[in-house]
Amino acid sequence: IIEKQLTFQTPKIENAGQYQRIISDDMFSIVKPGYPEIPSKGIQILLPAGESIKSIKIVQQENSIIEGEFDVIPFQALLPMSFQGEIEFNEPNSAIYNSNEFFPQKQIVDTNTQYFRGHSIAMFNIYPIQYNPVTKKIQYSTNITILLETEITSASQRAFNSFYRSEAMTIKRIENIVSNPEYLSNYPQPVELRNETFDYIIITSDSYSNSFNDFVSFKLEQGFNVFLKTTNDIYSEYTGTDNQEKIRNFIIDAYQNMGAEYVLLGGDVNVVPHRGFWVNNFFEDYGIPSDLYYAALDRVGTGTGPDWNVNNNNKWGEASEADYLGEVYVGRISADTTTELIAALNKQIMYQDNPVIGDLDKALMVGEEMDNQTYGGDYKDEIITGGSFNGYYTEGIDSNMNIETLYDRDLNWNENQLLDLMNSGLNILNHLGHSHIDYNMKMDMSSVNNTNITANGTNHNFFIIYSQGCLPAAIDEDCIAEKFTTIDNGCVVYVGNSRYGWYQPGGTNACSQFFDRQFFDATFGEDIYTVGMMNADSKEDGAPQCSDATFRWGYYEVNVLGDPSLDVRTAVPQDMTAIYNPSIAVGVSNIQFQTDAPYARVALIQNNELIGNGVADVNGNVTATTFEPIAVTETISVSIIGHNKNRHSGEIVVEYQAYVILDSVEIDDSAGNNNNLPDFGETLGLNVRLQNVGTIEATDVSATISTDDDYVTITQASSNYNNIPSGGSSNAQTDYEVTIADNCPDGHTASFTVNVTSNEDNWELYFTLELNAPVIEFYSVFIDDGLNNVLDPDETADIYVSFMNSGGADAANVLTELFESDPYITLNTQAHTFTLLNAGNISTCIFNVTAASTTPIGHIASIDWEMNGDISYHAEGTLNLLISQASVNLEEDFSAGYPPAGWTRTGLNPNNWTGYPSNEAGGIAPESRLLSSPYFVGVSRLVSPVINTTGSTSIDLEFRQYLRTVSVNDYSVSVRTTSDGGDTWNTAWEAIPPTAPFYDELIQVTVSTPDVGSDNFQFAFVFDGISERIRRWCIDNIHLAGEQITYFGFIEGEISLDGGTGNVEDVIVTGGNYSASPNASGDYYLPLAVGTYDVVASLESYETMMEIDVVIAPNQTEIIDFELTYQPVSEDEETIVPAITTLSRNYPNPFNPTTTISYSLKENSKVSFNIYNLKGQLVKKLVDREKNAGVHTVVWNGKNESGRNVSSGIYFYKLKSDSFEQTKKMILLK
C-alpha cells in the first residue's frame, strides 16, 4: 500500500470566444473532440520492486467551487499538419453537455503499470477539476490523497528479474519521471558481476561493418566499449517470429548480459528493418515506423504472441501491449550506401570531437503558416521563451544562445533565406510546418545537397534539426531526413516524424508541440544532454497520456537519425578540471577521478585498447574500473568528456609499486552473543585484513580506522601490519575495537575509513558494516474461549498474543506487559517474559482477559503493550480485540414500497429507477427497474441502506437480474461499495459487456472490497455509460449476509532433532500464513483458521518435514510431532548425465523463505555453489566439493553462514565448475 498526497494549483479561467477555457499549471488537456476541455495531470509513481498496480482510490479530497457560471469550451480535434480540408469547429457533445453531473465522473483513469530498467511505475491520469455543464459550475481540489494497492504479477517479476539496473544515470532518469523519487531508497543496490561492459551496441550489415572502424575507435576514446554485431549473425543466432524480433532479442541479450546503454542501427530499413506500429485515430495505420520497438524491452500484456503483439492480431503497439519506457537509447544512421554511411559517421565524429566553437551558441527557429488562424511562429516562441503554456511548464532556450527566426507570421520566407542561415553557422534548427516524405522546410529533396548546404564542420558547424512536420523521417521510404543526415555537409542529427505531425488549429495545444517543448526542456531544464536521452525524456514526461490515440501516434513516430549518445552542445565549451593520481601500480583495477563535469565519461586506453571506463555521478566523481587488473607497465591514456567541456586528455604512468587494498573484515563478537554479526549494544573486535596487489613489498604498514557514524564508537583505532609482500595479505596485529550503540536502527549501514600508511605510499580505503537490532511488532492475537474463538461480553478467555521479530538481532529476557487501556477489558494476567525472541521468528505468550457485560457488540478494544529487554531494548504498541462481530443480514424484494426504506437513488436521472409489478428478473413481482429513458450518459445508482459490517472481512451477496439490451457497447452494469457516504466507490462485481442481448440470472458474489468491515458500509447497483444502449435493467430478491465467526482450530506437538548441533527453538513450523517456533523443550502450539493446510517444519541443515492436507476443524486440536534429521547439504543427486552443463532458474521466485535451484553437470567436476548479496558479499556456501556428472538440486532456506535469516531483497546464486561459471538472480520477499 502506498499513500500519496498530490497537490495542484488553483485553476484559472480564460476567455475563448463565446466559451471559457480552464488553465491549471502542470496539467495537460487532451480529451475527445467535443468533450469539455478539462485539464488532467499525468501521474507516474514508483512502486515496490517486482510489483504492479492493483487498484487506486481517492481517500481524501476537499472540493471548492469557482464563483460564477461557465461555458467550458469543447476540445477541438488535433489535425495532421498536412490537412488540406475545411477546418470545422467541434460542437459540444450533447450527451455530456446535457448531463447534470460533474464531468469527468471518474477522476482517476487510464491506470496501467509500466517498467523502466526493472523499476515498476504506475501511470494514470487524474482530474482534480470537474465541470457540470448543466449548472455551469467548476469544482476543483488543490489536495488529493490517493491510496495505491500493489500486487506481485508475472510481468512485474519478469521486469525486475530481467532488467533491473540502478546506476547513477538510471536513478537520474527515474527521478525525472516519477512523483515519488524518495521511494528509490526501497530498491536494492545492484552488484555488477560482469567483468566487462559493452555499453554501446552497433547493429549493421556485413558489407557496412568495416565502414564503422573509425567511428568505433572514436567511441572507444570517449569511454564507450563498443560491440558491433551484424544482422546475418543475429538472424542465425537468435530466435524470433521475424528479423525484427530477432534483432530485438539480441538487444535484450546485450542489455542483460553486456550492459548495453546505447544502440545504433547502422543502415536504413533494408539493412536494419523497422517495426511498424498500429494506431487508429484520424487515420488507421498499421506501419508507423518506430525505433521505440528496439528501445523498450519489456513484455506488456498477456497472450501467446510476441512482445508488442501479444494478442497475435498483427496490430503491433496497441495500448494494451505497449511499453512506453525504453531501457536503451536508440538512434539510426539511415544510409542506403557505404558513401552515405561514411559521410554520416564523419559528421557524428566531427560535431562531437572538433566543433566550430563560434557556432555553438546559434539557434534558428523556423515556423510556417499552418492555416489562416495558426502559425508555426507561435509554437516556436513557446520553445524560445519557455514558460507555462496550455497548462504545463517547460524551460526555454538558455539566454546565452543567439536565436534567429524565420516565421511566415512575420514575413513570407523562402528556401534561399533558410539556406543562407544554415550556411552562416548553426547549432540547433527547430521547425514546424508542412512537410512530406520528400519535402521539408520549403525544400524539396533535390535541394538537399552539398552544393546548396555548405556547412562542412570546418567553415561552419554541423547542426541538429528537430521538425514537427509530417513524414520527413518516414524511414520506410527514401525520405528527406535521410538525405539531410547522409550528405557530407549540414545536418548531423535529425529528430522527426515518420508519419503525420499533429497541430491544433487556432492554438498550440498539440501532442507534437508537447514532444518538441519537452525535447528542449530536457537539456535546458533537466540537464539531459545526449540526443537519445533527450528524445526519450520528451516522450516519457507525457507517457500517461498515451491512452489517447493521437498522443500515442506522436509518441511512436518521433525517431532519432544519428548517434544517440551525441552530446548536444549548448554553450562554448570550457576546459575541464580533472584530478587523479598521475601514477598507479601494476595490479590496480580501480582509479578514482574528481571532475567538475556531472556525469562525465572516463576512458582508460592502454596499447590502443580500451581497458576500462566509468561514468561520473552528479558531482562529477567516478571510480573508473578496468576490465582486468592492470598487468603491464605501458602508460595509460586518459580521455574524459563532459557536457559543454573540452575533452580532457592525460596520462597515468604504470609502475611497479606497492599498492594496498582492503582484503576482508572479520568480526569477533565473542564478548557479545558470538554470532559473528554486528548487533546492537555489542563491543566488537575487527580484524581488518589488508592485501598488497602491487609489485613490490609494502614496508612498515600501519592503519587507523575512523567513522562519523552516530551509532558507532571506536575504542581501538590503530594497528600495525609490519611488511606486506607483493601479492600477500596481512592481518592486523591488534584487532580494532568498536562499540555499537544500544539504540542503533536495524539494518543501519555504518561506514568506516581506513587510512593506511607505509614507507612507499599512503592509501585511503573504505568498508561498511550493516548493524543489526531487534524489531519486534505485534503479529496476531487468537482468542481461546472454548467456544467460538470470539470474545463476547461478560466472557473470560485466554488470548494468545504473537509477536514477530523482523529485525536482524535476537532480543533476550524480554518482559512483555499489557495495560488496561480499554474501559471494557480487565486483564487477569498482565506480564510474560520471553527468554529469547529470535530474529526472524514469531513467538507467542498467553494472557487471560475478561470483557465487561456492558461491552457493545462490535466494539474493538485497544490494549497497549510494552516490551523491555536486555541491552535497554524497548518496544511498545497497541493490539485490538473485537468484541463479537456485528450481524450482517439484509433482504429486499421491493414489496413494501419504492424506494424501500433506507434505499436511495443517486447520480443521473435518479427517477429512472422505479418499482414495477413485473418479474422479469425471475423473482416474484414487484421488482426494481432502471429505465433507459429519459436518456443520460454517465452513472446512475440504486444505493442500499447503511449496514454495520464491523468485524467482517467478506460478505455474501446474491440477487436476481434481467438486462434488456440494445447494444453490448458503451456501458457497464455493476455492484459497487462505499464506506464514506458515496465519495469513493469500489467495484465488487461487474459485467462488461453483458454476455447476451437479454437474460435473467441469479448472481452470487463474495464481496471483499476495502469497505467491508466498516460500520458505514453501503452497496449500490450501478449503471455507467450511455443509457439508450439498454431498454431496462431489473433487480430483485437481494440477500446480503455476513459470516459472523472466523473459526479456529489448533495444531500442537513436539519437535525433536536427530543429530547435528541445531537448536530446536530455531525450527519454524508453518501452515499457510501462520507460523510458530517451539520452546526449549520442543513443544509448539499453532492456531489456524478452519481449512486444509500443508504443515511444514524446517531448520537449516536438517531435512524439511511436511504433513500434507491437514484438516483444521473448529475448536479441534490436531497432534503432529516432527523429527528432523541432520542433513549438512540439502542436495538431491540423480544419475542422468546431461549433454551440457547448465544452471536453471530457482523455483519459486520470488520465495519466502526457501527456494530450490537445479543444475546439471556434463562431467565430474569440483563445484562451488554460493549465494551473494547485492554488494557481492558471500552470504552462504551451499556446495564446495567434487560432484558427479548428472542433475543436482540445492535448497537455500534464506539464512546466511551464521544461520541468521537474511532480509528481503535481490540475491545472486553462482555455479562454478571446472569448465563452467554462471550467475543468476533471485528475489527473497518476506
Coordinates of N, CA and C in Angstrom, one line a residue, residues 332-496:
R332 N 19.6 5.9 -35.4 CA 19.8 5.2 -36.6 C 20.6 6.0 -37.6
I333 N 21.6 5.5 -38.3 CA 22.2 6.1 -39.4 C 21.5 5.5 -40.7
S334 N 20.6 6.2 -41.2 CA 19.7 5.6 -42.2 C 20.3 5.8 -43.6
A335 N 21.4 5.1 -43.8 CA 22.1 5.2 -45.1 C 21.8 4.1 -46.0
D336 N 21.8 4.4 -47.3 CA 21.5 3.4 -48.4 C 22.8 2.9 -49.0
T337 N 23.9 3.6 -48.9 CA 25.1 3.2 -49.5 C 26.3 3.4 -48.5
T338 N 27.4 2.8 -48.8 CA 28.6 3.0 -48.0 C 29.0 4.4 -48.0
T339 N 28.9 5.1 -49.1 CA 29.3 6.5 -49.2 C 28.5 7.3 -48.3
E340 N 27.1 7.1 -48.3 CA 26.3 7.8 -47.4 C 26.6 7.5 -45.9
L341 N 26.9 6.3 -45.6 CA 27.2 5.9 -44.3 C 28.5 6.6 -43.8
I342 N 29.5 6.6 -44.6 CA 30.8 7.2 -44.2 C 30.6 8.7 -43.9
A343 N 29.8 9.4 -44.8 CA 29.5 10.8 -44.7 C 28.8 11.1 -43.3
A344 N 27.8 10.3 -43.1 CA 27.0 10.5 -41.8 C 27.9 10.2 -40.6
L345 N 28.7 9.2 -40.6 CA 29.6 8.9 -39.4 C 30.6 10.0 -39.2
N346 N 31.2 10.5 -40.3 CA 32.1 11.6 -40.2 C 31.5 12.8 -39.5
K347 N 30.3 13.1 -39.8 CA 29.6 14.2 -39.2 C 29.5 14.0 -37.7
Q348 N 29.1 12.7 -37.3 CA 29.0 12.4 -35.9 C 30.3 12.7 -35.1
I349 N 31.4 12.2 -35.7 CA 32.7 12.4 -35.1 C 33.1 13.8 -35.0
M350 N 33.0 14.6 -36.1 CA 33.5 16.0 -36.1 C 32.6 16.9 -35.2
Y351 N 31.3 16.7 -35.1 CA 30.5 17.5 -34.3 C 30.9 17.3 -32.8
Q352 N 31.1 16.1 -32.4 CA 31.4 15.8 -31.0 C 32.9 16.1 -30.6
D353 N 33.8 15.9 -31.6 CA 35.2 16.0 -31.2 C 35.8 17.3 -31.6
N354 N 35.3 18.0 -32.6 CA 36.0 19.2 -33.1 C 35.0 20.1 -33.7
P355 N 34.0 20.6 -32.8 CA 33.0 21.5 -33.4 C 33.6 22.9 -33.7
V356 N 32.8 23.6 -34.5 CA 33.2 25.0 -34.8 C 32.7 25.8 -33.6
I357 N 33.6 26.3 -32.8 CA 33.2 26.9 -31.5 C 32.3 28.1 -31.7
G358 N 32.6 28.9 -32.7 CA 31.8 30.1 -32.8 C 30.4 29.9 -33.2
D359 N 30.0 28.7 -33.6 CA 28.6 28.4 -34.0 C 27.8 27.7 -32.9
L360 N 28.4 27.3 -31.8 CA 27.7 26.5 -30.8 C 26.6 27.3 -30.1
D361 N 26.6 28.6 -30.1 CA 25.6 29.3 -29.4 C 24.5 29.9 -30.4
K362 N 24.4 29.3 -31.5 CA 23.5 29.8 -32.5 C 22.3 28.8 -32.8
A363 N 21.1 29.4 -32.8 CA 19.9 28.5 -33.0 C 19.0 29.3 -34.0
L364 N 18.2 28.5 -34.7 CA 17.3 29.0 -35.7 C 15.9 28.4 -35.5
M365 N 14.9 29.2 -35.3 CA 13.5 28.8 -35.2 C 12.8 29.1 -36.5
V366 N 12.2 28.0 -37.1 CA 11.5 28.1 -38.4 C 10.1 27.8 -38.2
G367 N 9.1 28.7 -38.6 CA 7.7 28.4 -38.5 C 7.0 28.8 -39.7
E368 N 6.1 28.0 -40.2 CA 5.3 28.2 -41.4 C 3.8 28.5 -41.0
E369 N 3.1 29.0 -42.0 CA 1.6 29.2 -41.8 C 1.0 27.8 -42.0
M370 N 0.2 27.4 -40.9 CA -0.5 26.1 -41.0 C -1.9 26.3 -41.6
D371 N -2.6 27.3 -41.2 CA -3.9 27.7 -41.8 C -4.0 29.1 -41.5
N372 N -5.2 29.7 -41.9 CA -5.3 31.1 -41.8 C -5.5 31.6 -40.4
Q373 N -5.4 30.7 -39.4 CA -5.5 31.2 -38.0 C -4.4 30.6 -37.1
T374 N -3.5 29.8 -37.7 CA -2.5 29.1 -37.0 C -1.1 29.3 -37.6
Y375 N -0.1 29.7 -36.8 CA 1.2 30.0 -37.3 C 2.3 29.2 -36.5
G376 N 3.2 28.6 -37.2 CA 4.3 27.9 -36.6 C 5.1 28.8 -35.7
G377 N 5.2 30.1 -36.0 CA 6.0 31.0 -35.1 C 5.4 31.1 -33.7
D378 N 4.1 30.9 -33.5 CA 3.6 30.9 -32.2 C 4.0 29.7 -31.4
Y379 N 4.1 28.6 -32.1 CA 4.6 27.3 -31.5 C 6.1 27.5 -31.1
K380 N 6.9 28.0 -32.0 CA 8.3 28.2 -31.8 C 8.6 29.2 -30.7
D381 N 7.8 30.2 -30.5 CA 8.1 31.2 -29.5 C 8.0 30.5 -28.1
E382 N 7.1 29.5 -27.9 CA 6.9 28.8 -26.7 C 8.2 28.1 -26.3
I383 N 9.0 27.6 -27.3 CA 10.2 26.9 -27.1 C 11.3 27.9 -26.8
I384 N 11.3 29.1 -27.4 CA 12.4 30.1 -27.2 C 12.3 30.6 -25.8
T385 N 11.1 31.0 -25.4 CA 11.0 31.7 -24.1 C 10.8 30.8 -22.9
G386 N 10.2 29.6 -23.2 CA 9.8 28.8 -22.1 C 8.7 29.4 -21.3
G387 N 8.1 28.6 -20.4 CA 7.0 29.1 -19.6 C 5.9 28.1 -19.5
S388 N 4.8 28.5 -18.9 CA 3.6 27.7 -18.8 C 2.6 28.0 -19.9
F389 N 2.5 27.1 -20.8 CA 1.5 27.2 -21.9 C 0.7 26.0 -21.9
N390 N -0.6 26.1 -22.1 CA -1.5 25.0 -22.2 C -1.4 24.2 -20.9
G391 N -1.1 24.8 -19.8 CA -1.2 24.2 -18.5 C 0.1 23.5 -18.0
Y392 N 1.1 23.4 -18.9 CA 2.4 22.7 -18.4 C 3.6 23.6 -18.7
Y393 N 4.6 23.4 -17.9 CA 5.8 24.3 -17.9 C 6.9 23.6 -18.6
T394 N 7.7 24.3 -19.4 CA 8.9 23.9 -19.9 C 9.9 25.0 -19.9
E395 N 11.2 24.7 -19.8 CA 12.2 25.7 -19.8 C 12.5 26.2 -21.2
G396 N 12.8 27.4 -21.4 CA 13.2 28.0 -22.7 C 14.6 27.7 -23.0
I397 N 15.0 28.2 -24.2 CA 16.4 28.1 -24.6 C 17.3 29.1 -23.8
D398 N 18.4 28.6 -23.3 CA 19.3 29.5 -22.5 C 19.5 30.8 -23.1
S399 N 19.6 31.8 -22.3 CA 19.8 33.2 -22.8 C 21.1 33.4 -23.5
N400 N 22.1 32.5 -23.2 CA 23.4 32.7 -23.9 C 23.3 32.3 -25.4
M401 N 22.2 31.7 -25.8 CA 22.1 31.3 -27.2 C 21.6 32.5 -28.0
N402 N 22.2 32.7 -29.2 CA 21.8 33.7 -30.2 C 20.8 33.1 -31.1
I403 N 19.5 33.5 -31.1 CA 18.4 32.9 -31.8 C 17.9 33.8 -32.9
E404 N 17.9 33.2 -34.1 CA 17.2 33.9 -35.2 C 16.0 33.2 -35.6
T405 N 15.0 33.9 -36.3 CA 13.8 33.3 -36.6 C 13.4 33.5 -38.1
L406 N 12.7 32.5 -38.6 CA 12.1 32.6 -40.0 C 10.7 32.2 -39.8
Y407 N 9.8 33.2 -39.7 CA 8.4 33.0 -39.4 C 7.5 33.5 -40.5
D408 N 6.6 32.7 -41.1 CA 5.6 33.2 -42.0 C 4.7 34.2 -41.4
R409 N 4.6 34.1 -40.1 CA 3.7 35.0 -39.3 C 4.2 36.5 -39.5
D410 N 5.6 36.6 -39.6 CA 6.2 37.9 -39.7 C 6.7 38.3 -41.1
L411 N 7.0 37.3 -41.9 CA 7.4 37.5 -43.3 C 7.3 36.2 -44.1
N412 N 7.1 36.4 -45.3 CA 7.0 35.2 -46.2 C 8.4 34.7 -46.6
W413 N 9.0 33.9 -45.8 CA 10.4 33.5 -46.1 C 10.4 32.4 -47.2
N414 N 11.6 32.2 -47.7 CA 11.8 31.2 -48.8 C 13.0 30.3 -48.5
E415 N 13.2 29.3 -49.4 CA 14.3 28.4 -49.3 C 15.6 29.0 -49.2
N416 N 15.9 30.0 -50.0 CA 17.2 30.7 -50.1 C 17.5 31.3 -48.8
Q417 N 16.5 32.0 -48.1 CA 16.8 32.6 -46.8 C 17.2 31.5 -45.8
L418 N 16.5 30.4 -45.9 CA 16.9 29.3 -45.0 C 18.3 28.8 -45.2
L419 N 18.6 28.6 -46.5 CA 20.0 28.1 -46.8 C 21.1 29.1 -46.4
D420 N 20.8 30.4 -46.5 CA 21.8 31.4 -46.0 C 22.1 31.2 -44.6
L421 N 21.0 31.0 -43.8 CA 21.2 30.9 -42.3 C 21.9 29.5 -42.0
M422 N 21.5 28.5 -42.7 CA 22.2 27.2 -42.5 C 23.7 27.3 -42.7
N423 N 24.0 28.1 -43.8 CA 25.4 28.1 -44.2 C 26.2 29.2 -43.5
S424 N 25.6 30.0 -42.7 CA 26.3 31.0 -41.9 C 26.6 30.6 -40.5
G425 N 26.3 29.4 -40.2 CA 26.6 28.8 -38.9 C 25.4 28.6 -38.0
L426 N 25.2 27.3 -37.6 CA 24.1 26.9 -36.7 C 24.5 25.8 -35.8
N427 N 23.8 25.7 -34.7 CA 24.0 24.5 -33.9 C 22.6 23.8 -33.8
I428 N 21.5 24.5 -33.6 CA 20.2 23.9 -33.5 C 19.2 24.6 -34.5
L429 N 18.4 23.8 -35.1 CA 17.4 24.2 -36.0 C 16.1 23.6 -35.6
N430 N 15.1 24.3 -35.3 CA 13.8 23.8 -34.8 C 12.7 24.3 -35.8
H431 N 11.9 23.3 -36.2 CA 10.9 23.6 -37.3 C 9.5 23.1 -37.0
L432 N 8.5 23.9 -37.5 CA 7.2 23.5 -37.6 C 6.6 24.0 -38.8
G433 N 6.0 23.1 -39.6 CA 5.4 23.5 -40.9 C 5.1 22.3 -41.7
H434 N 4.6 22.6 -42.9 CA 4.2 21.5 -43.8 C 5.4 20.7 -44.4
S435 N 5.2 19.4 -44.4 CA 6.3 18.5 -44.8 C 5.7 17.3 -45.5
H436 N 6.6 16.6 -46.2 CA 6.2 15.3 -46.7 C 7.4 14.5 -46.8
I437 N 7.3 13.3 -47.4 CA 8.4 12.4 -47.5 C 9.6 13.0 -48.1
D438 N 9.4 13.8 -49.2 CA 10.5 14.4 -49.9 C 10.4 16.0 -49.9
Y439 N 9.8 16.5 -48.8 CA 9.7 18.0 -48.7 C 9.7 18.4 -47.2
N440 N 10.5 19.4 -46.9 CA 10.6 19.8 -45.5 C 11.2 21.2 -45.5
M441 N 10.7 22.1 -44.7 CA 11.2 23.5 -44.5 C 11.2 24.2 -45.9
K442 N 10.2 24.0 -46.7 CA 10.1 24.6 -48.0 C 11.2 24.1 -49.0
M443 N 11.8 23.0 -48.7 CA 12.9 22.5 -49.5 C 12.5 21.1 -50.1
D444 N 12.6 20.9 -51.4 CA 12.4 19.6 -52.0 C 13.7 18.8 -51.7
M445 N 13.6 17.5 -51.8 CA 14.7 16.6 -51.5 C 15.9 16.9 -52.5
S446 N 15.5 17.3 -53.7 CA 16.6 17.6 -54.7 C 17.4 18.8 -54.3
S447 N 16.9 19.7 -53.4 CA 17.6 20.9 -52.9 C 18.6 20.5 -51.8
V448 N 18.5 19.3 -51.2 CA 19.3 18.9 -50.1 C 20.6 18.3 -50.7
N449 N 21.6 19.1 -50.9 CA 22.9 18.6 -51.5 C 24.0 19.4 -51.0
N450 N 25.2 19.0 -51.2 CA 26.4 19.7 -50.7 C 26.7 21.0 -51.4
T451 N 26.1 21.2 -52.6 CA 26.2 22.5 -53.2 C 25.4 23.5 -52.5
N452 N 24.2 23.2 -52.2 CA 23.3 24.2 -51.5 C 23.6 24.4 -50.0
I453 N 24.0 23.2 -49.4 CA 24.3 23.3 -48.0 C 25.8 23.1 -47.9
T454 N 26.5 24.2 -47.4 CA 28.0 24.2 -47.5 C 28.6 24.1 -46.1
A455 N 27.9 24.1 -45.0 CA 28.5 24.0 -43.7 C 29.1 22.6 -43.6
N456 N 30.4 22.5 -43.6 CA 31.1 21.2 -43.7 C 31.8 20.8 -42.4
G457 N 31.5 21.5 -41.3 CA 32.1 21.1 -40.0 C 33.4 21.8 -39.7
T458 N 34.0 22.5 -40.8 CA 35.2 23.3 -40.6 C 34.9 24.8 -40.8
N459 N 34.3 25.1 -41.9 CA 34.0 26.5 -42.1 C 32.8 26.9 -41.2
H460 N 31.8 26.0 -41.0 CA 30.7 26.3 -40.1 C 30.3 24.9 -39.6
N461 N 29.6 25.0 -38.5 CA 29.3 23.8 -37.7 C 28.2 22.9 -38.4
F462 N 28.3 21.6 -38.2 CA 27.2 20.8 -38.4 C 26.1 21.1 -37.4
F463 N 24.8 20.8 -37.8 CA 23.7 21.3 -36.9 C 22.7 20.2 -36.7
I464 N 21.9 20.3 -35.7 CA 20.8 19.4 -35.3 C 19.5 19.9 -35.7
I465 N 18.7 19.1 -36.4 CA 17.3 19.5 -36.8 C 16.3 18.8 -36.0
Y466 N 15.3 19.5 -35.5 CA 14.1 18.9 -34.9 C 12.9 19.5 -35.6
S467 N 12.1 18.6 -36.3 CA 11.0 19.1 -37.0 C 9.7 18.4 -36.6
Q468 N 8.6 19.2 -36.5 CA 7.3 18.6 -36.2 C 6.5 18.2 -37.5
G469 N 7.1 18.4 -38.6 CA 6.4 18.2 -39.9 C 6.0 16.8 -40.1
C470 N 5.1 16.6 -41.1 CA 4.6 15.3 -41.5 C 5.6 14.6 -42.4
L471 N 6.0 13.4 -42.0 CA 6.6 12.4 -42.8 C 8.1 12.7 -43.2
P472 N 8.8 13.7 -42.7 CA 10.1 13.9 -43.2 C 11.1 12.7 -42.8
A473 N 10.8 12.0 -41.7 CA 11.6 10.9 -41.3 C 10.9 9.6 -41.5
A474 N 10.1 9.5 -42.6 CA 9.5 8.2 -42.9 C 10.5 7.2 -43.5
I475 N 11.2 6.6 -42.6 CA 12.4 5.8 -42.9 C 12.0 4.5 -43.7
D476 N 10.7 4.2 -43.8 CA 10.4 3.1 -44.7 C 10.3 3.5 -46.1
E477 N 10.6 4.8 -46.4 CA 10.7 5.3 -47.8 C 12.1 6.0 -47.8
D478 N 12.5 6.5 -49.1 CA 13.7 7.3 -49.2 C 13.3 8.7 -48.8
C479 N 13.5 9.1 -47.6 CA 12.9 10.3 -47.1 C 13.9 11.5 -47.0
I480 N 13.4 12.7 -46.8 CA 14.3 13.8 -46.8 C 15.2 13.9 -45.6
A481 N 14.8 13.4 -44.5 CA 15.6 13.4 -43.3 C 16.8 12.5 -43.5
E482 N 16.7 11.4 -44.2 CA 17.8 10.6 -44.6 C 18.8 11.4 -45.4
K483 N 18.2 12.1 -46.4 CA 19.1 12.9 -47.2 C 19.9 14.0 -46.4
F484 N 19.2 14.7 -45.5 CA 19.8 15.7 -44.7 C 21.0 15.1 -43.9
T485 N 20.9 13.9 -43.4 CA 21.9 13.3 -42.5 C 23.0 12.5 -43.2
T486 N 22.8 12.2 -44.5 CA 23.8 11.4 -45.2 C 24.6 12.1 -46.3
I487 N 24.3 13.4 -46.5 CA 25.2 14.2 -47.3 C 26.4 14.6 -46.5
D488 N 27.5 15.1 -47.1 CA 28.7 15.4 -46.4 C 28.5 16.6 -45.4
N489 N 27.6 17.5 -45.8 CA 27.5 18.8 -45.1 C 26.2 18.9 -44.3
G490 N 26.1 19.9 -43.4 CA 24.9 20.3 -42.9 C 24.4 19.5 -41.6
C491 N 23.4 18.7 -41.7 CA 22.7 18.2 -40.6 C 23.4 16.9 -40.0
V492 N 23.7 16.9 -38.7 CA 24.4 15.8 -38.1 C 23.4 14.8 -37.5
V493 N 22.3 15.4 -36.9 CA 21.3 14.6 -36.3 C 19.9 15.2 -36.8
Y494 N 19.0 14.3 -37.1 CA 17.6 14.8 -37.5 C 16.7 14.0 -36.6
V495 N 15.9 14.8 -35.8 CA 14.8 14.2 -35.0 C 13.5 14.6 -35.6
G496 N 12.7 13.6 -36.0 CA 11.5 14.0 -36.7 C 10.5 12.8 -36.8

